[in-house]
CSV table of C-alpha atoms in Angstrom, one decimal:
chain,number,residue,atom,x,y,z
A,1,UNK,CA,0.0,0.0,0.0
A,2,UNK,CA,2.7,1.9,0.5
A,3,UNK,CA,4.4,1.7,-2.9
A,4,UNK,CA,1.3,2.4,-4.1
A,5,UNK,CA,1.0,6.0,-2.7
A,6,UNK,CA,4.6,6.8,-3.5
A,7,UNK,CA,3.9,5.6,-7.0
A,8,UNK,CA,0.6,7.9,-7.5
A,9,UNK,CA,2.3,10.7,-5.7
A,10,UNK,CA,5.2,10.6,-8.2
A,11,UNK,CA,3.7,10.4,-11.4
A,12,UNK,CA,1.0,12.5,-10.5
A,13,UNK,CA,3.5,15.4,-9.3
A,14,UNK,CA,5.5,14.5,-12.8
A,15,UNK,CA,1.8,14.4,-14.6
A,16,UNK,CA,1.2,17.6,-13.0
A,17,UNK,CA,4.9,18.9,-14.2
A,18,UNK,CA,3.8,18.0,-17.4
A,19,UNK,CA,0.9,19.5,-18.0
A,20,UNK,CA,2.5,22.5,-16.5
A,21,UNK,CA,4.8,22.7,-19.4
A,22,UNK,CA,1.6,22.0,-22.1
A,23,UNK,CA,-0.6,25.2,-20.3
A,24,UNK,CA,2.5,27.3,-20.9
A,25,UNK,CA,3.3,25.9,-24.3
A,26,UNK,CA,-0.6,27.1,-24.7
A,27,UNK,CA,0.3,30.2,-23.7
A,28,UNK,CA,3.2,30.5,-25.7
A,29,UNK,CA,0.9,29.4,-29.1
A,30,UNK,CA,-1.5,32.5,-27.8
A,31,UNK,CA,1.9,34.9,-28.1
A,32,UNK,CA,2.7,33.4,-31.3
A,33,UNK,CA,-0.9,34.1,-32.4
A,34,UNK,CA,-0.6,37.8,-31.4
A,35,UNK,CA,3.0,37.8,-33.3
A,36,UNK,CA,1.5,36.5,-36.7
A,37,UNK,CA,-1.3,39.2,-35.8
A,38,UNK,CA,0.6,42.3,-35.4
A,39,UNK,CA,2.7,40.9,-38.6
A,40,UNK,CA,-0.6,41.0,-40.8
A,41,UNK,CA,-2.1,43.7,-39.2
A,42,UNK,CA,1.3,46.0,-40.6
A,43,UNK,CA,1.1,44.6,-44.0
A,44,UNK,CA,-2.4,45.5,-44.6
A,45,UNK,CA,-2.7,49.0,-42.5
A,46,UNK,CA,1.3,49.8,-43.4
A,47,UNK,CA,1.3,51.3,-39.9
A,48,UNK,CA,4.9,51.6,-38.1
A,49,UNK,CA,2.6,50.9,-34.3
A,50,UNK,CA,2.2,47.5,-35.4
A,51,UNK,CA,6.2,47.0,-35.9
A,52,UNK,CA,6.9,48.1,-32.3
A,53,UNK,CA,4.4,45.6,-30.7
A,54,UNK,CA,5.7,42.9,-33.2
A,55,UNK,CA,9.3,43.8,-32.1
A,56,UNK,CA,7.8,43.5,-28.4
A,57,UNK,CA,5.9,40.5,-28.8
A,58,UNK,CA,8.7,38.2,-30.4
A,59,UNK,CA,10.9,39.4,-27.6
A,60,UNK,CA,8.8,38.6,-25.0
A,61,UNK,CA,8.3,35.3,-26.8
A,62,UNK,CA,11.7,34.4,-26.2
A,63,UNK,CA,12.0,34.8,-23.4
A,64,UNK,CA,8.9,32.7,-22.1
A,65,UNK,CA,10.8,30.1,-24.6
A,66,UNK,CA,13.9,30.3,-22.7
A,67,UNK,CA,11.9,29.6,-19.3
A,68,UNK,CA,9.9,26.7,-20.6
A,69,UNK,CA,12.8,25.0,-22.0
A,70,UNK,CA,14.8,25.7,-18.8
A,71,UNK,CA,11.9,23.6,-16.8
A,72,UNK,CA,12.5,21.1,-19.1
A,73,UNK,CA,15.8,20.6,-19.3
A,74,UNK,CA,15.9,17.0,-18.8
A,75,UNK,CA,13.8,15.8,-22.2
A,76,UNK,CA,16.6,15.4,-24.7
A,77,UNK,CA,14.1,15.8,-27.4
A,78,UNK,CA,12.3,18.2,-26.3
A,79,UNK,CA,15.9,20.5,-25.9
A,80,UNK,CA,16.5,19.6,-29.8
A,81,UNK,CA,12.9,21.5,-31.0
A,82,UNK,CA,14.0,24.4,-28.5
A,83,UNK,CA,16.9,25.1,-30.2
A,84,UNK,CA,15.0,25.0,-33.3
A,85,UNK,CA,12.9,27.4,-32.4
A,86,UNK,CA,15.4,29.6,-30.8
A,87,UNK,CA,17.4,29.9,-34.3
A,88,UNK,CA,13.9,30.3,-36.9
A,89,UNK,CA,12.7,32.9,-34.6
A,90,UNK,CA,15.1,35.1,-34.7
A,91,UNK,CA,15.1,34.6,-38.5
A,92,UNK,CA,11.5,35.1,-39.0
A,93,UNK,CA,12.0,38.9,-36.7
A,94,UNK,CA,14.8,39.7,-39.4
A,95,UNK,CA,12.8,38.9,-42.1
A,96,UNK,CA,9.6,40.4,-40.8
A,97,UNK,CA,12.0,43.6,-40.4
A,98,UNK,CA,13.3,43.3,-43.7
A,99,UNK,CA,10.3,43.5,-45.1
A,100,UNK,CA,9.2,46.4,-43.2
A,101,UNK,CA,12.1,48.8,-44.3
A,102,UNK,CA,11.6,47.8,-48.2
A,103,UNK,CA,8.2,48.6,-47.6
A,104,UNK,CA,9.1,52.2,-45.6
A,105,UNK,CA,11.6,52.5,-48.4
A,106,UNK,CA,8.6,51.8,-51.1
A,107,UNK,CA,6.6,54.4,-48.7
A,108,UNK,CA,3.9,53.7,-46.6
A,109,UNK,CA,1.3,56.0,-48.2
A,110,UNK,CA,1.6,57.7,-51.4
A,111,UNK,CA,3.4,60.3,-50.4
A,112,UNK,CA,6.4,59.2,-49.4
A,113,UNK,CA,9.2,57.0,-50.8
A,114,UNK,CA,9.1,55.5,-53.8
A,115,UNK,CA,5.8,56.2,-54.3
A,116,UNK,CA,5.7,59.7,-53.7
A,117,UNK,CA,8.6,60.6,-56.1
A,118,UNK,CA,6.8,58.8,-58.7
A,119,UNK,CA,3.3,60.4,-58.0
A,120,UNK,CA,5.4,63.8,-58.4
A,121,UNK,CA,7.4,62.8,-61.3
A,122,UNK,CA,3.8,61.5,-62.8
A,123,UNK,CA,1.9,65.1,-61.9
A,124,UNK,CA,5.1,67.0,-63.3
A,125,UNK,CA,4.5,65.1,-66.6
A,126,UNK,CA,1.2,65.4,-66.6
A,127,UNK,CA,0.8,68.5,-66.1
A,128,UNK,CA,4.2,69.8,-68.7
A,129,UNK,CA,2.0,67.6,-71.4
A,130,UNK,CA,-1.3,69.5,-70.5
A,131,UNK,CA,0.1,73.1,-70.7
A,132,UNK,CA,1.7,71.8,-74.1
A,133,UNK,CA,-1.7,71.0,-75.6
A,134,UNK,CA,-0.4,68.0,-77.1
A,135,UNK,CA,-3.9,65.9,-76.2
A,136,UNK,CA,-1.6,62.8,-79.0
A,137,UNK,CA,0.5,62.3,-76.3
A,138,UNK,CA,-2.1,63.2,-73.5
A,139,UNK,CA,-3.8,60.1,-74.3
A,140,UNK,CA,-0.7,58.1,-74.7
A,141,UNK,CA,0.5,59.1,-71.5
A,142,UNK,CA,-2.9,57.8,-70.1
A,143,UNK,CA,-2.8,54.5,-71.3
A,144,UNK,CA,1.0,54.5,-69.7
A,145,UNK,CA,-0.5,55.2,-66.4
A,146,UNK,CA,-3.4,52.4,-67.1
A,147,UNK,CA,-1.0,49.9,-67.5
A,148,UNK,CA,1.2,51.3,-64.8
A,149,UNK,CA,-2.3,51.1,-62.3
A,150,UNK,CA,-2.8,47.8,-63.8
A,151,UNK,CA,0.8,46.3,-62.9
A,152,UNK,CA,0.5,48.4,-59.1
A,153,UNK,CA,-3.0,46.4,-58.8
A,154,UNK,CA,-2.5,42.8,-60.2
A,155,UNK,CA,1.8,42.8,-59.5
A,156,UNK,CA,1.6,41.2,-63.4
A,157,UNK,CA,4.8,41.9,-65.0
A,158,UNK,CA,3.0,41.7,-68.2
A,159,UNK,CA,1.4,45.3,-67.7
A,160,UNK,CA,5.1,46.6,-67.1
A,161,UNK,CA,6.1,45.2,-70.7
A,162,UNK,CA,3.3,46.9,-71.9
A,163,UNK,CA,4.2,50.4,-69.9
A,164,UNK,CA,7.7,49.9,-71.7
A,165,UNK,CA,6.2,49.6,-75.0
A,166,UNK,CA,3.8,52.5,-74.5
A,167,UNK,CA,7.0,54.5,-72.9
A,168,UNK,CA,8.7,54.2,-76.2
A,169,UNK,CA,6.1,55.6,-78.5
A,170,UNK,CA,6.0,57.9,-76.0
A,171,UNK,CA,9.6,58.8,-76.0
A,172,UNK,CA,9.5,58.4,-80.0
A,173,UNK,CA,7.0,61.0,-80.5
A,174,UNK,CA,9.0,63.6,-78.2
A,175,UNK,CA,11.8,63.0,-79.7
A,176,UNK,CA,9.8,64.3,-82.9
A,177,UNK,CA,9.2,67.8,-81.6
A,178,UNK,CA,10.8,70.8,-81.6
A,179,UNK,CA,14.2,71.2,-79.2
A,180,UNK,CA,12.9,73.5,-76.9
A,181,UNK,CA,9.4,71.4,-76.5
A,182,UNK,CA,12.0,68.3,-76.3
A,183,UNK,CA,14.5,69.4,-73.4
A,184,UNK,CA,11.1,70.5,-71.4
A,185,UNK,CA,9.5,67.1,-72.0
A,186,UNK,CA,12.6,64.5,-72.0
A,187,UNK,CA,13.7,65.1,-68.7
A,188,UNK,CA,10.4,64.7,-67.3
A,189,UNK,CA,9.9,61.5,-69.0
A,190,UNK,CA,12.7,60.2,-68.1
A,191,UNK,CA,11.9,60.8,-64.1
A,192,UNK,CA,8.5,59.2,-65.0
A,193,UNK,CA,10.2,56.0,-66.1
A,194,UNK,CA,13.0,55.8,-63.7
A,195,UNK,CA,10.9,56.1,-60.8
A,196,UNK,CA,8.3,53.7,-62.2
A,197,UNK,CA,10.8,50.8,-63.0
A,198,UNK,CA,12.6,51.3,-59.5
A,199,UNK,CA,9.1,51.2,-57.8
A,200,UNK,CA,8.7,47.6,-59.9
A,201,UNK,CA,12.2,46.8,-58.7
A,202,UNK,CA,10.8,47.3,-55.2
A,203,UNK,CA,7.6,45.1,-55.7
A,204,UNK,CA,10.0,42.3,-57.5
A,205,UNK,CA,12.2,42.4,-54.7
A,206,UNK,CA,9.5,42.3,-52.3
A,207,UNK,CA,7.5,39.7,-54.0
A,208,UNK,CA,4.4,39.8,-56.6
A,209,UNK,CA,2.6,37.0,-54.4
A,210,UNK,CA,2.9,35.7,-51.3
A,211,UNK,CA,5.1,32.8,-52.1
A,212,UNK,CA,8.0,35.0,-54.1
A,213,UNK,CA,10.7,37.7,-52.7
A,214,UNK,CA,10.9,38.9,-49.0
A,215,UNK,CA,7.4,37.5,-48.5
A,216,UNK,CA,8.2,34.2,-49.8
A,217,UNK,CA,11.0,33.8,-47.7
A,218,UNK,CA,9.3,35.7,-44.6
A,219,UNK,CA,6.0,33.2,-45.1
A,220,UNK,CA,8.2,29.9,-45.5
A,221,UNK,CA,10.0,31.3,-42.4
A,222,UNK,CA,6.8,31.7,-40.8
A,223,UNK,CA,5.7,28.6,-41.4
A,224,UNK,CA,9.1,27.0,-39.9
A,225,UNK,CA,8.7,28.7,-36.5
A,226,UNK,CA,5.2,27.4,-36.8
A,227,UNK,CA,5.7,23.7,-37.4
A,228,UNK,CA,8.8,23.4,-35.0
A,229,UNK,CA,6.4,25.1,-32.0
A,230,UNK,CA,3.5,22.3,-33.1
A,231,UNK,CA,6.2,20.0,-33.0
A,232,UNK,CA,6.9,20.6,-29.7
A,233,UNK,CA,3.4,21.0,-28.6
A,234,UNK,CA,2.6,17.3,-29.9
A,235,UNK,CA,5.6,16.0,-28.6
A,236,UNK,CA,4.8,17.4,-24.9
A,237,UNK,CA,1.1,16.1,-25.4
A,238,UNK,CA,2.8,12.4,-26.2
A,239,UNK,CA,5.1,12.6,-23.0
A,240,UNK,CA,2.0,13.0,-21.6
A,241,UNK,CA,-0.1,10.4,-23.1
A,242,UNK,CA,2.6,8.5,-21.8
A,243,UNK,CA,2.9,9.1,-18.6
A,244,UNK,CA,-0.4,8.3,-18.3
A,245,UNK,CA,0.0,5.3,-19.6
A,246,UNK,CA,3.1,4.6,-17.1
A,247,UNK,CA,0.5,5.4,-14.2
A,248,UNK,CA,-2.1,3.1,-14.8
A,249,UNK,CA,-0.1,0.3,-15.6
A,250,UNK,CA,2.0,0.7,-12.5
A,251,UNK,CA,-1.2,1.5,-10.3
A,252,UNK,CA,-2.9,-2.1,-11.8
A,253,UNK,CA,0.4,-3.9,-11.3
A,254,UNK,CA,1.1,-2.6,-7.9
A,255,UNK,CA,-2.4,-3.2,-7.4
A,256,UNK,CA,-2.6,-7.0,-8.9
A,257,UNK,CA,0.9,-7.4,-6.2
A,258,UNK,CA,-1.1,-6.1,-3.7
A,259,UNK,CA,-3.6,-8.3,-3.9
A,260,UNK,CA,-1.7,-11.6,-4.7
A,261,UNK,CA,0.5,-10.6,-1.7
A,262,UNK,CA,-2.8,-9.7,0.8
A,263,UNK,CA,-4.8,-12.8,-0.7
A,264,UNK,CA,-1.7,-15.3,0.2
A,265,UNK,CA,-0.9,-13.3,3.6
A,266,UNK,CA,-5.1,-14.1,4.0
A,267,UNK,CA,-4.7,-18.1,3.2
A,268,UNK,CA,-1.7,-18.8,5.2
A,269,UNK,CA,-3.1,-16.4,7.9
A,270,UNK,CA,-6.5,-18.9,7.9
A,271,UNK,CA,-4.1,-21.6,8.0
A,272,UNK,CA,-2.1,-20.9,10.8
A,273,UNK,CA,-5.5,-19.9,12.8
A,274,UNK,CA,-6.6,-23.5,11.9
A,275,UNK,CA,-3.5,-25.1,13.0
A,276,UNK,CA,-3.6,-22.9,16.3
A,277,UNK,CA,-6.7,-23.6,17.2
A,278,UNK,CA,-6.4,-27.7,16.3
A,279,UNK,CA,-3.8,-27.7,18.5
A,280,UNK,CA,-5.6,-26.1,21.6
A,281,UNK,CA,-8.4,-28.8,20.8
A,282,UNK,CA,-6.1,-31.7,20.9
A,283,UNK,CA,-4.5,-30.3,23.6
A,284,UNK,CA,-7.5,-30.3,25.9
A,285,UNK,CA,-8.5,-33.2,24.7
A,286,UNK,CA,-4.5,-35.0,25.5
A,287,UNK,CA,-4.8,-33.3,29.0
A,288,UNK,CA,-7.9,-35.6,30.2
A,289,UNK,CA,-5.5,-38.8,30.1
A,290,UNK,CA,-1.7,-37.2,30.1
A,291,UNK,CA,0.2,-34.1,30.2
A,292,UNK,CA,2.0,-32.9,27.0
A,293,UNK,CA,3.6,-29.4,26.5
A,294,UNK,CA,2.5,-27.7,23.3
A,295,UNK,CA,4.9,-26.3,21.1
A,296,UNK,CA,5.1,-22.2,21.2
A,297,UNK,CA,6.8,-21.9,17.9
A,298,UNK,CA,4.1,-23.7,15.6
A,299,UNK,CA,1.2,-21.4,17.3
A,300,UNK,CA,1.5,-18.6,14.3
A,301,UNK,CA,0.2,-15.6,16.4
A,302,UNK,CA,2.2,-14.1,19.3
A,303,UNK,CA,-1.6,-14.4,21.4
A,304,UNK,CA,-1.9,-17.6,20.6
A,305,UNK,CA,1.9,-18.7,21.3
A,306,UNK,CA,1.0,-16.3,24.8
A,307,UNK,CA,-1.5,-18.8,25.2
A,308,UNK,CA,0.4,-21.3,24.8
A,309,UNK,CA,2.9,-20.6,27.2
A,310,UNK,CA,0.4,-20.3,30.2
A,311,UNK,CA,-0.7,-23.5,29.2
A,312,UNK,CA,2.2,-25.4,29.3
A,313,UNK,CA,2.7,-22.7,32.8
A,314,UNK,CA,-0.6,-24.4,34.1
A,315,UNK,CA,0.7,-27.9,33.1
A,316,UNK,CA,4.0,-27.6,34.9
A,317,UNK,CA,1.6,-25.9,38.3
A,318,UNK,CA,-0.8,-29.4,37.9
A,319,UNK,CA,2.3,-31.1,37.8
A,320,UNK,CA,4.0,-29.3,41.5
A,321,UNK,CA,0.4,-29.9,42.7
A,322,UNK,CA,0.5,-33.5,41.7
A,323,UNK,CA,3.6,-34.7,43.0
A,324,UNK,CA,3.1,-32.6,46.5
A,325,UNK,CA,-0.4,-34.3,46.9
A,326,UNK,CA,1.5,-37.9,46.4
A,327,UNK,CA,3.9,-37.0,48.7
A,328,UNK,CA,1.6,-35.8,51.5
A,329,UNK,CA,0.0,-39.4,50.5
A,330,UNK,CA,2.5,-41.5,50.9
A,331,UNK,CA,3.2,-39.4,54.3
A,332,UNK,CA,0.3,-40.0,55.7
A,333,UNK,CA,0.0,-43.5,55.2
A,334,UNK,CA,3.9,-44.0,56.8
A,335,UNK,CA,2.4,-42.3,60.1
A,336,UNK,CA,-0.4,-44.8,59.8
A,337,UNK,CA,1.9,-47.3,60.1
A,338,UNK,CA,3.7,-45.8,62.8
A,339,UNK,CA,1.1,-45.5,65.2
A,340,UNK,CA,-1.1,-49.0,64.2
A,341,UNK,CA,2.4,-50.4,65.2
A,342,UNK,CA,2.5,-48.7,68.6
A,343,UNK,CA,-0.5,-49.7,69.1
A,344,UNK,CA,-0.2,-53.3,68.9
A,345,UNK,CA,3.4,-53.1,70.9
């Protein structure tokens, strides 16, 4: 019975240990949750808040990571997914960060960065063609920025070989005007494209989808950190499956022990009462005809060998009795003779 509380008490304090560890793994998925959160909430509001709380977050992550995996030292397993997740992490940050400064570089609204040099260089060209009244190449110049709106909405280089051939007609027919309408017009033009093919420089570099660029690399990176922290959720959840396990089968084999060990301790216990008590009966029954000591040792129990012993005690007292009674006997019929013989002298 004894083993049998040690054993609950120690795989229930390592069950509890366990599980432990699982409610701050849980934790630590939440975290990652609200990491992969602020991440998306930045590239689809472009606001610099949600950087900072990212930057926060993953710190803080890591160091809930470094706790968990210092309570768990002792799983060698376990340690190999913790470093895992201790190198991609770090890696994912960098990327995420990466990604942020091409996109501050790009601008964050279009105002700034790349995009508000182009809008400027696209409003000067504009509005040079306009005050030119040359409404040929006003309508060129739209269908430019169509397929330059088309390229900034769909990220399909195919609109950006179209802008390059609508750039050269563009560029053809300026080249067909007079000098002074030329060196107004060229310069501007030139600013238009420049600006346009480094802002699709930017978007190549960043990536036209989700699996291409910095957000290729920042989403497969993603996706690592990710499957190493389910890894080490399932693998925590199996260590704890198994210790389950452990605990009922060493609860029903302690248990079956237990009972094989009680159940014989029963039989031989009914067997020795048996025994006792036979010999008391033949005892008693011995002790109308003779006197026989019985023997302490095969009583069993220590009341019964007690028993015993004032028994034989009792025998031994009968025994005095018995012999002093003979002798007071045999002394009484000597002084009977004595005094019949005076008599008769």
């Amino acid at each position: 019975m004894l083993l049998l509380v040690g054993s609950q008490i120690y795989y229930t304090q390592k069950l509890v240990d366990l599980n432990e560890k699982n409610k701050s793994l849980l934790r630590l998925g939440q975290d990652f949750l609200q990491l992969r959160r602020y991440e998306k909430d930045f590239l689809l509001r472009l606001d610099r808040t949600y950087v900072d709380k990212f930057n926060q977050q993953a710190d803080q992550f890591l160091t809930k990571l470094v706790a968990i995996q210092t309570a768990d030292e002792q799983s060698a397993a376990n340690q190999a997914i913790f470093t895992q997740l201790q190198t991609s992490l770090p890696l994912y940050q960098q990327q995420f960060n990466t990604l942020v400064e091409m996109r501050v570089a790009m601008g964050l609204d279009e105002n700034n960065g790349y995009q508000g040099a182009f809008r400027e260089a696209t409003h000067a060209l504009e509005a040079e063609i306009d005050q030119a009244n040359l409404h040929y190449m006003h309508q060129l110049l739209l269908q430019i920025r169509r397929a330059e709106k088309d390229f900034l909405l769909r990220k399909d280089m195919g609109y950006v070989d179209k802008e390059l051939n609508l750039y050269s007609s563009l560029r053809q027919r300026i080249e067909t005007q007079p000098a002074t309408m030329y060196a107004q017009l060229m310069p501007l033009l030139t600013r238009y494209q420049q600006q346009f093919m480094q802002l699709v420089d930017a978007y190549r570099h960043i990536g036209l989808d989700h699996n291409s660029g910095l957000q290729g690399r920042f989403r497969n990176q993603a996706h690592l950190v990710e499957q190493n922290f389910n890894s080490l959720d399932q693998q925590l959840q199996q260590q704890v499956d198994e210790a389950q396990q452990r605990v009922e089968m060493t609860s029903i084999m302690i248990m079956l022990s237990t009972s094989v060990v009680l159940l014989v301790l029963l039989v031989r216990s009914f067997l020795t009462l048996q025994r006792a008590f036979s010999n008391f009966v033949m005892f008693f029954y011995r002790c109308k005809r003779e006197y026989q000591h019985m023997d302490e040792k095969n009583m069993g129990f220590s009341e019964f060998k007690y028993l015993a012993t004032i028994a034989n005690e009792m025998i031994d007292s009968r025994r005095q009795m018995e012999r002093e009674l003979r002798s007071a006997q045999d002394e009484i019929s000597r002084l009977k003779q004595e005094h019949r013989a005076t008599m008769i002298s």
